[in-house]
Amino acid sequence: SGTSGDEDASAVVVTKAGIAMYSDKLSATYDTAGAGAVAINTPESRIVYYPKTRLYNRIVSACVAPNGSDVAVGYAEGFIDIYVGILDLARSYVSSPDGNRTLANVIIRSVHWHAHSVASLAFLGSAAGGSGTAQGSTASSLSLLSGAEEAVLATWSLDRGTNRPVHTLPRLAKGGIVNIVANPYVPSNVDIAVYCTDNSLRLINGYNYSTKWRIQGLAEAPAEPAKSAL
């Protein structure tokens, strides 16, 4: 015996021309004995495309908010756009029987501080907060981290409505920021990992921005362990 339920699976692909969102309405049958999903059917699936707002700028980074609704994209020219509630609108678009084009109501917040290409983006904030729509934005409970060639970690508070970062942490490395990783799903753990082009990795406390530890000179591990000569 089993139980059935509907789940949404979404994927976001960033292209040179915009954002492509694949949304699947999964109908899964679960084994009550604890074996997990035993059968999955896909009665409807669809790819929704939303063009970028900056026609002559190149998208170089992106991240999905923990609320499962907002998407932030970074441009080579230093701009950042936050598409508020776009994934919720894409799901509504997919499930709409009359093809209602709800994506026309996407709210886009734009900020600009970086002088160079936005190499990495990461959200901080609670995954809770309801549905992100044009009427009720979930971006108000989120913060956004961004990094670029300046080696400055910028924090944006999306609930203040300002176009300037609320905090900047300069001189993280001799090279620019390559990647920012944070776990927004664990409120008690707001540590931020930052990797830079000078081959350094730093763990930063998200509360006071102090450095917990720093490693420099990381070496690439071989694909296979070296065999002993013995």
mmCIF file with all atom_site columns, C-alpha atoms in Angstrom:
data_model
loop_
_atom_site.group_PDB
_atom_site.id
_atom_site.type_symbol
_atom_site.label_atom_id
_atom_site.label_alt_id
_atom_site.label_comp_id
_atom_site.label_asym_id
_atom_site.label_entity_id
_atom_site.label_seq_id
_atom_site.pdbx_PDB_ins_code
_atom_site.Cartn_x
_atom_site.Cartn_y
_atom_site.Cartn_z
_atom_site.occupancy
_atom_site.B_iso_or_equiv
_atom_site.pdbx_formal_charge
_atom_site.auth_seq_id
_atom_site.auth_comp_id
_atom_site.auth_asym_id
_atom_site.auth_atom_id
_atom_site.pdbx_PDB_model_num
ATOM 1   C CA . SER A 1 1   ? 0.000  0.000  0.000   1.00 0.00 ? 1   SER A CA 1
ATOM 2   C CA . GLY A 1 2   ? 1.127  3.557  -0.474  1.00 0.00 ? 2   GLY A CA 1
ATOM 3   C CA . THR A 1 3   ? 0.135  7.189  -0.404  1.00 0.00 ? 3   THR A CA 1
ATOM 4   C CA . SER A 1 4   ? 0.224  9.737  -3.155  1.00 0.00 ? 4   SER A CA 1
ATOM 5   C CA . GLY A 1 5   ? 1.187  13.392 -3.159  1.00 0.00 ? 5   GLY A CA 1
ATOM 6   C CA . ASP A 1 6   ? 2.122  16.207 -5.468  1.00 0.00 ? 6   ASP A CA 1
ATOM 7   C CA . GLU A 1 7   ? 5.480  17.918 -5.340  1.00 0.00 ? 7   GLU A CA 1
ATOM 8   C CA . ASP A 1 8   ? 7.149  20.638 -7.359  1.00 0.00 ? 8   ASP A CA 1
ATOM 9   C CA . ALA A 1 9   ? 10.616 20.240 -8.788  1.00 0.00 ? 9   ALA A CA 1
ATOM 10  C CA . SER A 1 10  ? 12.229 23.272 -10.349 1.00 0.00 ? 10  SER A CA 1
ATOM 11  C CA . ALA A 1 11  ? 15.520 24.013 -12.047 1.00 0.00 ? 11  ALA A CA 1
ATOM 12  C CA . VAL A 1 12  ? 16.920 27.413 -12.959 1.00 0.00 ? 12  VAL A CA 1
ATOM 13  C CA . VAL A 1 13  ? 19.333 27.851 -15.868 1.00 0.00 ? 13  VAL A CA 1
ATOM 14  C CA . VAL A 1 14  ? 20.963 31.219 -16.507 1.00 0.00 ? 14  VAL A CA 1
ATOM 15  C CA . THR A 1 15  ? 21.795 31.974 -20.128 1.00 0.00 ? 15  THR A CA 1
ATOM 16  C CA . LYS A 1 16  ? 23.338 34.949 -21.886 1.00 0.00 ? 16  LYS A CA 1
ATOM 17  C CA . ALA A 1 17  ? 19.860 36.181 -22.798 1.00 0.00 ? 17  ALA A CA 1
ATOM 18  C CA . GLY A 1 18  ? 17.925 35.566 -19.584 1.00 0.00 ? 18  GLY A CA 1
ATOM 19  C CA . ILE A 1 19  ? 16.597 32.967 -17.161 1.00 0.00 ? 19  ILE A CA 1
ATOM 20  C CA . ALA A 1 20  ? 15.125 29.604 -18.142 1.00 0.00 ? 20  ALA A CA 1
ATOM 21  C CA . MET A 1 21  ? 13.040 27.863 -15.461 1.00 0.00 ? 21  MET A CA 1
ATOM 22  C CA . TYR A 1 22  ? 12.003 24.237 -15.730 1.00 0.00 ? 22  TYR A CA 1
ATOM 23  C CA . SER A 1 23  ? 9.068  23.337 -13.515 1.00 0.00 ? 23  SER A CA 1
ATOM 24  C CA . ASP A 1 24  ? 7.691  19.838 -13.060 1.00 0.00 ? 24  ASP A CA 1
ATOM 25  C CA . LYS A 1 25  ? 4.480  18.866 -11.320 1.00 0.00 ? 25  LYS A CA 1
ATOM 26  C CA . LEU A 1 26  ? 5.492  15.517 -9.879  1.00 0.00 ? 26  LEU A CA 1
ATOM 27  C CA . SER A 1 27  ? 2.888  12.974 -8.877  1.00 0.00 ? 27  SER A CA 1
ATOM 28  C CA . ALA A 1 28  ? 4.689  10.511 -6.602  1.00 0.00 ? 28  ALA A CA 1
ATOM 29  C CA . THR A 1 29  ? 3.532  7.312  -4.922  1.00 0.00 ? 29  THR A CA 1
ATOM 30  C CA . TYR A 1 30  ? 5.291  6.631  -1.639  1.00 0.00 ? 30  TYR A CA 1
ATOM 31  C CA . ASP A 1 31  ? 5.853  3.337  0.085   1.00 0.00 ? 31  ASP A CA 1
ATOM 32  C CA . THR A 1 32  ? 4.475  3.585  3.623   1.00 0.00 ? 32  THR A CA 1
ATOM 33  C CA . ALA A 1 33  ? 7.075  1.051  4.764   1.00 0.00 ? 33  ALA A CA 1
ATOM 34  C CA . GLY A 1 34  ? 9.697  3.762  4.399   1.00 0.00 ? 34  GLY A CA 1
ATOM 35  C CA . ALA A 1 35  ? 11.236 2.775  1.090   1.00 0.00 ? 35  ALA A CA 1
ATOM 36  C CA . GLY A 1 36  ? 10.637 6.242  -0.368  1.00 0.00 ? 36  GLY A CA 1
ATOM 37  C CA . ALA A 1 37  ? 9.054  7.060  -3.694  1.00 0.00 ? 37  ALA A CA 1
ATOM 38  C CA . VAL A 1 38  ? 8.285  3.913  -5.658  1.00 0.00 ? 38  VAL A CA 1
ATOM 39  C CA . ALA A 1 39  ? 6.719  5.523  -8.712  1.00 0.00 ? 39  ALA A CA 1
ATOM 40  C CA . ILE A 1 40  ? 6.866  9.005  -10.163 1.00 0.00 ? 40  ILE A CA 1
ATOM 41  C CA . ASN A 1 41  ? 4.725  10.295 -12.991 1.00 0.00 ? 41  ASN A CA 1
ATOM 42  C CA . THR A 1 42  ? 5.095  13.663 -14.691 1.00 0.00 ? 42  THR A CA 1
ATOM 43  C CA . PRO A 1 43  ? 1.673  14.663 -15.997 1.00 0.00 ? 43  PRO A CA 1
ATOM 44  C CA . GLU A 1 44  ? 2.855  18.146 -16.902 1.00 0.00 ? 44  GLU A CA 1
ATOM 45  C CA . SER A 1 45  ? 6.160  19.858 -17.315 1.00 0.00 ? 45  SER A CA 1
ATOM 46  C CA . ARG A 1 46  ? 7.172  23.065 -18.942 1.00 0.00 ? 46  ARG A CA 1
ATOM 47  C CA . ILE A 1 47  ? 10.101 25.381 -19.511 1.00 0.00 ? 47  ILE A CA 1
ATOM 48  C CA . VAL A 1 48  ? 9.410  29.040 -18.786 1.00 0.00 ? 48  VAL A CA 1
ATOM 49  C CA . TYR A 1 49  ? 11.772 31.650 -20.197 1.00 0.00 ? 49  TYR A CA 1
ATOM 50  C CA . TYR A 1 50  ? 12.148 35.179 -18.867 1.00 0.00 ? 50  TYR A CA 1
ATOM 51  C CA . PRO A 1 51  ? 14.461 37.568 -20.736 1.00 0.00 ? 51  PRO A CA 1
ATOM 52  C CA . LYS A 1 52  ? 17.041 39.593 -18.869 1.00 0.00 ? 52  LYS A CA 1
ATOM 53  C CA . THR A 1 53  ? 16.306 43.265 -18.309 1.00 0.00 ? 53  THR A CA 1
ATOM 54  C CA . ARG A 1 54  ? 19.761 44.507 -19.307 1.00 0.00 ? 54  ARG A CA 1
ATOM 55  C CA . LEU A 1 55  ? 19.933 43.641 -22.986 1.00 0.00 ? 55  LEU A CA 1
ATOM 56  C CA . TYR A 1 56  ? 23.566 44.644 -23.489 1.00 0.00 ? 56  TYR A CA 1
ATOM 57  C CA . ASN A 1 57  ? 24.976 43.269 -20.229 1.00 0.00 ? 57  ASN A CA 1
ATOM 58  C CA . ARG A 1 58  ? 26.223 39.729 -19.656 1.00 0.00 ? 58  ARG A CA 1
ATOM 59  C CA . ILE A 1 59  ? 24.953 37.562 -16.767 1.00 0.00 ? 59  ILE A CA 1
ATOM 60  C CA . VAL A 1 60  ? 27.891 35.879 -15.003 1.00 0.00 ? 60  VAL A CA 1
ATOM 61  C CA . SER A 1 61  ? 26.466 34.617 -11.682 1.00 0.00 ? 61  SER A CA 1
ATOM 62  C CA . ALA A 1 62  ? 23.170 33.627 -10.088 1.00 0.00 ? 62  ALA A CA 1
ATOM 63  C CA . CYS A 1 63  ? 21.633 32.103 -6.980  1.00 0.00 ? 63  CYS A CA 1
ATOM 64  C CA . VAL A 1 64  ? 18.203 30.978 -5.781  1.00 0.00 ? 64  VAL A CA 1
ATOM 65  C CA . ALA A 1 65  ? 16.838 32.290 -2.477  1.00 0.00 ? 65  ALA A CA 1
ATOM 66  C CA . PRO A 1 66  ? 15.994 29.827 0.332   1.00 0.00 ? 66  PRO A CA 1
ATOM 67  C CA . ASN A 1 67  ? 12.334 30.790 0.026   1.00 0.00 ? 67  ASN A CA 1
ATOM 68  C CA . GLY A 1 68  ? 12.310 28.918 -3.291  1.00 0.00 ? 68  GLY A CA 1
ATOM 69  C CA . SER A 1 69  ? 10.842 31.930 -5.051  1.00 0.00 ? 69  SER A CA 1
ATOM 70  C CA . ASP A 1 70  ? 13.411 34.682 -5.640  1.00 0.00 ? 70  ASP A CA 1
ATOM 71  C CA . VAL A 1 71  ? 16.395 34.569 -8.019  1.00 0.00 ? 71  VAL A CA 1
ATOM 72  C CA . ALA A 1 72  ? 19.361 36.957 -8.011  1.00 0.00 ? 72  ALA A CA 1
ATOM 73  C CA . VAL A 1 73  ? 21.636 37.424 -11.019 1.00 0.00 ? 73  VAL A CA 1
ATOM 74  C CA . GLY A 1 74  ? 24.954 39.273 -11.276 1.00 0.00 ? 74  GLY A CA 1
ATOM 75  C CA . TYR A 1 75  ? 26.307 40.975 -14.364 1.00 0.00 ? 75  TYR A CA 1
ATOM 76  C CA . ALA A 1 76  ? 29.781 41.473 -15.779 1.00 0.00 ? 76  ALA A CA 1
ATOM 77  C CA . GLU A 1 77  ? 29.291 45.227 -15.418 1.00 0.00 ? 77  GLU A CA 1
ATOM 78  C CA . GLY A 1 78  ? 28.736 44.999 -11.637 1.00 0.00 ? 78  GLY A CA 1
ATOM 79  C CA . PHE A 1 79  ? 24.942 45.222 -11.575 1.00 0.00 ? 79  PHE A CA 1
ATOM 80  C CA . ILE A 1 80  ? 22.750 42.852 -9.542  1.00 0.00 ? 80  ILE A CA 1
ATOM 81  C CA . ASP A 1 81  ? 19.074 42.154 -10.289 1.00 0.00 ? 81  ASP A CA 1
ATOM 82  C CA . ILE A 1 82  ? 16.766 40.315 -7.871  1.00 0.00 ? 82  ILE A CA 1
ATOM 83  C CA . TYR A 1 83  ? 13.738 38.733 -9.537  1.00 0.00 ? 83  TYR A CA 1
ATOM 84  C CA . VAL A 1 84  ? 11.208 38.754 -6.689  1.00 0.00 ? 84  VAL A CA 1
ATOM 85  C CA . GLY A 1 85  ? 8.783  35.809 -6.661  1.00 0.00 ? 85  GLY A CA 1
ATOM 86  C CA . ILE A 1 86  ? 9.739  34.688 -10.156 1.00 0.00 ? 86  ILE A CA 1
ATOM 87  C CA . LEU A 1 87  ? 9.747  30.954 -9.377  1.00 0.00 ? 87  LEU A CA 1
ATOM 88  C CA . ASP A 1 88  ? 6.287  31.113 -7.795  1.00 0.00 ? 88  ASP A CA 1
ATOM 89  C CA . LEU A 1 89  ? 5.030  32.943 -10.857 1.00 0.00 ? 89  LEU A CA 1
ATOM 90  C CA . ALA A 1 90  ? 6.663  30.357 -13.109 1.00 0.00 ? 90  ALA A CA 1
ATOM 91  C CA . ARG A 1 91  ? 4.877  27.552 -11.254 1.00 0.00 ? 91  ARG A CA 1
ATOM 92  C CA . SER A 1 92  ? 1.558  29.381 -11.615 1.00 0.00 ? 92  SER A CA 1
ATOM 93  C CA . TYR A 1 93  ? 2.272  29.875 -15.293 1.00 0.00 ? 93  TYR A CA 1
ATOM 94  C CA . VAL A 1 94  ? 2.926  26.170 -15.763 1.00 0.00 ? 94  VAL A CA 1
ATOM 95  C CA . SER A 1 95  ? -0.205 25.049 -13.913 1.00 0.00 ? 95  SER A CA 1
ATOM 96  C CA . SER A 1 96  ? -2.494 27.663 -15.480 1.00 0.00 ? 96  SER A CA 1
ATOM 97  C CA . PRO A 1 97  ? -4.938 25.868 -17.825 1.00 0.00 ? 97  PRO A CA 1
ATOM 98  C CA . ASP A 1 98  ? -5.630 29.004 -19.855 1.00 0.00 ? 98  ASP A CA 1
ATOM 99  C CA . GLY A 1 99  ? -1.988 29.962 -20.262 1.00 0.00 ? 99  GLY A CA 1
ATOM 100 C CA . ASN A 1 100 ? -2.274 33.085 -18.154 1.00 0.00 ? 100 ASN A CA 1
ATOM 101 C CA . ARG A 1 101 ? 1.018  34.945 -18.550 1.00 0.00 ? 101 ARG A CA 1
ATOM 102 C CA . THR A 1 102 ? 1.551  35.839 -14.909 1.00 0.00 ? 102 THR A CA 1
ATOM 103 C CA . LEU A 1 103 ? 5.288  36.352 -15.515 1.00 0.00 ? 103 LEU A CA 1
ATOM 104 C CA . ALA A 1 104 ? 4.458  39.867 -16.674 1.00 0.00 ? 104 ALA A CA 1
ATOM 105 C CA . ASN A 1 105 ? 4.074  40.792 -12.982 1.00 0.00 ? 105 ASN A CA 1
ATOM 106 C CA . VAL A 1 106 ? 7.658  40.028 -11.957 1.00 0.00 ? 106 VAL A CA 1
ATOM 107 C CA . ILE A 1 107 ? 9.141  42.623 -9.599  1.00 0.00 ? 107 ILE A CA 1
ATOM 108 C CA . ILE A 1 108 ? 12.831 43.301 -10.265 1.00 0.00 ? 108 ILE A CA 1
ATOM 109 C CA . ARG A 1 109 ? 15.037 45.024 -7.707  1.00 0.00 ? 109 ARG A CA 1
ATOM 110 C CA . SER A 1 110 ? 18.311 46.402 -9.033  1.00 0.00 ? 110 SER A CA 1
ATOM 111 C CA . VAL A 1 111 ? 21.403 47.359 -7.038  1.00 0.00 ? 111 VAL A CA 1
ATOM 112 C CA . HIS A 1 112 ? 24.893 48.385 -8.086  1.00 0.00 ? 112 HIS A CA 1
ATOM 113 C CA . TRP A 1 113 ? 28.076 48.793 -6.099  1.00 0.00 ? 113 TRP A CA 1
ATOM 114 C CA . HIS A 1 114 ? 30.755 46.553 -7.622  1.00 0.00 ? 114 HIS A CA 1
ATOM 115 C CA . ALA A 1 115 ? 33.019 48.117 -10.221 1.00 0.00 ? 115 ALA A CA 1
ATOM 116 C CA . HIS A 1 116 ? 33.881 44.703 -11.658 1.00 0.00 ? 116 HIS A CA 1
ATOM 117 C CA . SER A 1 117 ? 32.109 41.535 -12.698 1.00 0.00 ? 117 SER A CA 1
ATOM 118 C CA . VAL A 1 118 ? 29.953 40.016 -9.934  1.00 0.00 ? 118 VAL A CA 1
ATOM 119 C CA . ALA A 1 119 ? 31.699 36.669 -9.526  1.00 0.00 ? 119 ALA A CA 1
ATOM 120 C CA . SER A 1 120 ? 29.474 35.100 -6.879  1.00 0.00 ? 120 SER A CA 1
ATOM 121 C CA . LEU A 1 121 ? 26.154 35.585 -5.063  1.00 0.00 ? 121 LEU A CA 1
ATOM 122 C CA . ALA A 1 122 ? 24.688 33.888 -1.984  1.00 0.00 ? 122 ALA A CA 1
ATOM 123 C CA . PHE A 1 123 ? 21.509 34.434 0.010   1.00 0.00 ? 123 PHE A CA 1
ATOM 124 C CA . LEU A 1 124 ? 21.202 34.610 3.773   1.00 0.00 ? 124 LEU A CA 1
ATOM 125 C CA . GLY A 1 125 ? 17.863 34.426 5.558   1.00 0.00 ? 125 GLY A CA 1
ATOM 126 C CA . SER A 1 126 ? 15.051 32.160 6.657   1.00 0.00 ? 126 SER A CA 1
ATOM 127 C CA . ALA A 1 127 ? 13.496 29.713 4.227   1.00 0.00 ? 127 ALA A CA 1
ATOM 128 C CA . ALA A 1 128 ? 10.107 30.526 5.754   1.00 0.00 ? 128 ALA A CA 1
ATOM 129 C CA . GLY A 1 129 ? 8.032  33.543 4.889   1.00 0.00 ? 129 GLY A CA 1
ATOM 130 C CA . GLY A 1 130 ? 5.278  32.440 2.562   1.00 0.00 ? 130 GLY A CA 1
ATOM 131 C CA . SER A 1 131 ? 4.809  32.801 -1.137  1.00 0.00 ? 131 SER A CA 1
ATOM 132 C CA . GLY A 1 132 ? 6.797  35.324 -3.105  1.00 0.00 ? 132 GLY A CA 1
ATOM 133 C CA . THR A 1 133 ? 4.379  37.160 -5.364  1.00 0.00 ? 133 THR A CA 1
ATOM 134 C CA . ALA A 1 134 ? 3.927  40.653 -6.639  1.00 0.00 ? 134 ALA A CA 1
ATOM 135 C CA . GLN A 1 135 ? 1.557  41.300 -3.750  1.00 0.00 ? 135 GLN A CA 1
ATOM 136 C CA . GLY A 1 136 ? 3.689  39.795 -0.980  1.00 0.00 ? 136 GLY A CA 1
ATOM 137 C CA . SER A 1 137 ? 7.412  39.733 -1.494  1.00 0.00 ? 137 SER A CA 1
ATOM 138 C CA . THR A 1 138 ? 9.546  37.237 0.367   1.00 0.00 ? 138 THR A CA 1
ATOM 139 C CA . ALA A 1 139 ? 12.671 39.280 -0.344  1.00 0.00 ? 139 ALA A CA 1
ATOM 140 C CA . SER A 1 140 ? 11.988 41.341 2.781   1.00 0.00 ? 140 SER A CA 1
ATOM 141 C CA . SER A 1 141 ? 13.275 38.550 5.036   1.00 0.00 ? 141 SER A CA 1
ATOM 142 C CA . LEU A 1 142 ? 16.478 37.936 3.079   1.00 0.00 ? 142 LEU A CA 1
ATOM 143 C CA . SER A 1 143 ? 19.991 39.297 2.822   1.00 0.00 ? 143 SER A CA 1
ATOM 144 C CA . LEU A 1 144 ? 22.229 38.898 -0.192  1.00 0.00 ? 144 LEU A CA 1
ATOM 145 C CA . LEU A 1 145 ? 26.014 38.477 -0.285  1.00 0.00 ? 145 LEU A CA 1
ATOM 146 C CA . SER A 1 146 ? 28.042 39.448 -3.329  1.00 0.00 ? 146 SER A CA 1
ATOM 147 C CA . GLY A 1 147 ? 31.697 39.416 -4.278  1.00 0.00 ? 147 GLY A CA 1
ATOM 148 C CA . ALA A 1 148 ? 33.843 40.518 -7.195  1.00 0.00 ? 148 ALA A CA 1
ATOM 149 C CA . GLU A 1 149 ? 37.414 41.296 -8.252  1.00 0.00 ? 149 GLU A CA 1
ATOM 150 C CA . GLU A 1 150 ? 37.726 44.005 -5.584  1.00 0.00 ? 150 GLU A CA 1
ATOM 151 C CA . ALA A 1 151 ? 37.954 41.229 -2.930  1.00 0.00 ? 151 ALA A CA 1
ATOM 152 C CA . VAL A 1 152 ? 35.195 42.963 -0.947  1.00 0.00 ? 152 VAL A CA 1
ATOM 153 C CA . LEU A 1 153 ? 32.315 40.973 0.538   1.00 0.00 ? 153 LEU A CA 1
ATOM 154 C CA . ALA A 1 154 ? 29.176 43.104 0.231   1.00 0.00 ? 154 ALA A CA 1
ATOM 155 C CA . THR A 1 155 ? 25.984 42.449 2.217   1.00 0.00 ? 155 THR A CA 1
ATOM 156 C CA . TRP A 1 156 ? 22.657 43.727 0.921   1.00 0.00 ? 156 TRP A CA 1
ATOM 157 C CA . SER A 1 157 ? 19.632 43.975 3.245   1.00 0.00 ? 157 SER A CA 1
ATOM 158 C CA . LEU A 1 158 ? 16.704 43.492 0.905   1.00 0.00 ? 158 LEU A CA 1
ATOM 159 C CA . ASP A 1 159 ? 14.121 44.730 3.400   1.00 0.00 ? 159 ASP A CA 1
ATOM 160 C CA . ARG A 1 160 ? 15.557 48.262 3.645   1.00 0.00 ? 160 ARG A CA 1
ATOM 161 C CA . GLY A 1 161 ? 14.984 49.219 0.056   1.00 0.00 ? 161 GLY A CA 1
ATOM 162 C CA . THR A 1 162 ? 18.394 50.861 -0.292  1.00 0.00 ? 162 THR A CA 1
ATOM 163 C CA . ASN A 1 163 ? 20.677 50.646 -3.295  1.00 0.00 ? 163 ASN A CA 1
ATOM 164 C CA . ARG A 1 164 ? 23.832 50.508 -1.190  1.00 0.00 ? 164 ARG A CA 1
ATOM 165 C CA . PRO A 1 165 ? 25.216 47.523 0.731   1.00 0.00 ? 165 PRO A CA 1
ATOM 166 C CA . VAL A 1 166 ? 24.581 47.637 4.480   1.00 0.00 ? 166 VAL A CA 1
ATOM 167 C CA . HIS A 1 167 ? 28.026 46.199 5.152   1.00 0.00 ? 167 HIS A CA 1
ATOM 168 C CA . THR A 1 168 ? 31.266 45.752 3.229   1.00 0.00 ? 168 THR A CA 1
ATOM 169 C CA . LEU A 1 169 ? 34.208 43.624 4.317   1.00 0.00 ? 169 LEU A CA 1
ATOM 170 C CA . PRO A 1 170 ? 37.295 44.769 2.360   1.00 0.00 ? 170 PRO A CA 1
ATOM 171 C CA . ARG A 1 171 ? 40.702 43.295 1.606   1.00 0.00 ? 171 ARG A CA 1
ATOM 172 C CA . LEU A 1 172 ? 39.745 39.653 1.987   1.00 0.00 ? 172 LEU A CA 1
ATOM 173 C CA . ALA A 1 173 ? 42.619 38.524 -0.233  1.00 0.00 ? 173 ALA A CA 1
ATOM 174 C CA . LYS A 1 174 ? 45.266 39.637 -2.698  1.00 0.00 ? 174 LYS A CA 1
ATOM 175 C CA . GLY A 1 175 ? 43.013 38.396 -5.476  1.00 0.00 ? 175 GLY A CA 1
ATOM 176 C CA . GLY A 1 176 ? 39.330 38.747 -6.271  1.00 0.00 ? 176 GLY A CA 1
ATOM 177 C CA . ILE A 1 177 ? 36.472 36.682 -4.848  1.00 0.00 ? 177 ILE A CA 1
ATOM 178 C CA . VAL A 1 178 ? 35.683 33.544 -6.827  1.00 0.00 ? 178 VAL A CA 1
ATOM 179 C CA . ASN A 1 179 ? 32.949 31.867 -4.807  1.00 0.00 ? 179 ASN A CA 1
ATOM 180 C CA . ILE A 1 180 ? 30.769 32.567 -1.762  1.00 0.00 ? 180 ILE A CA 1
ATOM 181 C CA . VAL A 1 181 ? 29.014 29.744 0.080   1.00 0.00 ? 181 VAL A CA 1
ATOM 182 C CA . ALA A 1 182 ? 26.555 30.144 2.954   1.00 0.00 ? 182 ALA A CA 1
ATOM 183 C CA . ASN A 1 183 ? 23.839 27.973 4.451   1.00 0.00 ? 183 ASN A CA 1
ATOM 184 C CA . PRO A 1 184 ? 20.644 30.044 4.682   1.00 0.00 ? 184 PRO A CA 1
ATOM 185 C CA . TYR A 1 185 ? 18.563 27.104 5.898   1.00 0.00 ? 185 TYR A CA 1
ATOM 186 C CA . VAL A 1 186 ? 20.177 26.954 9.352   1.00 0.00 ? 186 VAL A CA 1
ATOM 187 C CA . PRO A 1 187 ? 19.465 30.199 11.262  1.00 0.00 ? 187 PRO A CA 1
ATOM 188 C CA . SER A 1 188 ? 21.866 29.224 14.056  1.00 0.00 ? 188 SER A CA 1
ATOM 189 C CA . ASN A 1 189 ? 24.759 28.828 11.608  1.00 0.00 ? 189 ASN A CA 1
ATOM 190 C CA . VAL A 1 190 ? 25.468 31.891 9.489   1.00 0.00 ? 190 VAL A CA 1
ATOM 191 C CA . ASP A 1 191 ? 29.085 31.127 8.680   1.00 0.00 ? 191 ASP A CA 1
ATOM 192 C CA . ILE A 1 192 ? 30.220 32.287 5.252   1.00 0.00 ? 192 ILE A CA 1
ATOM 193 C CA . ALA A 1 193 ? 32.942 30.562 3.229   1.00 0.00 ? 193 ALA A CA 1
ATOM 194 C CA . VAL A 1 194 ? 34.778 32.722 0.700   1.00 0.00 ? 194 VAL A CA 1
ATOM 195 C CA . TYR A 1 195 ? 37.276 31.425 -1.875  1.00 0.00 ? 195 TYR A CA 1
ATOM 196 C CA . CYS A 1 196 ? 39.534 33.904 -3.698  1.00 0.00 ? 196 CYS A CA 1
ATOM 197 C CA . THR A 1 197 ? 41.832 33.897 -6.713  1.00 0.00 ? 197 THR A CA 1
ATOM 198 C CA . ASP A 1 198 ? 44.950 33.930 -4.545  1.00 0.00 ? 198 ASP A CA 1
ATOM 199 C CA . ASN A 1 199 ? 44.057 30.336 -3.616  1.00 0.00 ? 199 ASN A CA 1
ATOM 200 C CA . SER A 1 200 ? 42.819 31.236 -0.149  1.00 0.00 ? 200 SER A CA 1
ATOM 201 C CA . LEU A 1 201 ? 39.745 29.979 1.697   1.00 0.00 ? 201 LEU A CA 1
ATOM 202 C CA . ARG A 1 202 ? 38.301 31.971 4.572   1.00 0.00 ? 202 ARG A CA 1
ATOM 203 C CA . LEU A 1 203 ? 35.450 31.197 6.999   1.00 0.00 ? 203 LEU A CA 1
ATOM 204 C CA . ILE A 1 204 ? 33.663 34.333 8.193   1.00 0.00 ? 204 ILE A CA 1
ATOM 205 C CA . ASN A 1 205 ? 31.230 34.758 11.073  1.00 0.00 ? 205 ASN A CA 1
ATOM 206 C CA . GLY A 1 206 ? 28.014 36.107 9.575   1.00 0.00 ? 206 GLY A CA 1
ATOM 207 C CA . TYR A 1 207 ? 27.087 37.992 12.744  1.00 0.00 ? 207 TYR A CA 1
ATOM 208 C CA . ASN A 1 208 ? 30.147 40.190 13.263  1.00 0.00 ? 208 ASN A CA 1
ATOM 209 C CA . TYR A 1 209 ? 32.133 39.399 10.082  1.00 0.00 ? 209 TYR A CA 1
ATOM 210 C CA . SER A 1 210 ? 35.185 38.232 12.007  1.00 0.00 ? 210 SER A CA 1
ATOM 211 C CA . THR A 1 211 ? 37.417 35.615 10.428  1.00 0.00 ? 211 THR A CA 1
ATOM 212 C CA . LYS A 1 212 ? 37.195 32.223 12.138  1.00 0.00 ? 212 LYS A CA 1
ATOM 213 C CA . TRP A 1 213 ? 39.988 30.670 10.125  1.00 0.00 ? 213 TRP A CA 1
ATOM 214 C CA . ARG A 1 214 ? 41.898 31.141 6.884   1.00 0.00 ? 214 ARG A CA 1
ATOM 215 C CA . ILE A 1 215 ? 43.775 28.699 4.680   1.00 0.00 ? 215 ILE A CA 1
ATOM 216 C CA . GLN A 1 216 ? 46.156 29.706 1.910   1.00 0.00 ? 216 GLN A CA 1
ATOM 217 C CA . GLY A 1 217 ? 47.945 27.669 -0.735  1.00 0.00 ? 217 GLY A CA 1
ATOM 218 C CA . LEU A 1 218 ? 45.336 25.011 -1.392  1.00 0.00 ? 218 LEU A CA 1
ATOM 219 C CA . ALA A 1 219 ? 46.614 22.288 -3.718  1.00 0.00 ? 219 ALA A CA 1
ATOM 220 C CA . GLU A 1 220 ? 44.557 20.394 -6.235  1.00 0.00 ? 220 GLU A CA 1
ATOM 221 C CA . ALA A 1 221 ? 44.008 16.811 -5.115  1.00 0.00 ? 221 ALA A CA 1
ATOM 222 C CA . PRO A 1 222 ? 44.834 14.063 -7.633  1.00 0.00 ? 222 PRO A CA 1
ATOM 223 C CA . ALA A 1 223 ? 41.955 12.230 -9.254  1.00 0.00 ? 223 ALA A CA 1
ATOM 224 C CA . GLU A 1 224 ? 43.305 8.951  -7.906  1.00 0.00 ? 224 GLU A CA 1
ATOM 225 C CA . PRO A 1 225 ? 45.364 8.385  -4.774  1.00 0.00 ? 225 PRO A CA 1
ATOM 226 C CA . ALA A 1 226 ? 49.039 7.865  -5.409  1.00 0.00 ? 226 ALA A CA 1
ATOM 227 C CA . LYS A 1 227 ? 50.144 4.245  -5.376  1.00 0.00 ? 227 LYS A CA 1
ATOM 228 C CA . SER A 1 228 ? 52.767 3.253  -2.882  1.00 0.00 ? 228 SER A CA 1
ATOM 229 C CA . ALA A 1 229 ? 56.111 2.117  -4.242  1.00 0.00 ? 229 ALA A CA 1
ATOM 230 C CA . LEU A 1 230 ? 56.185 -0.755 -1.736  1.00 0.00 ? 230 LEU A CA 1
#
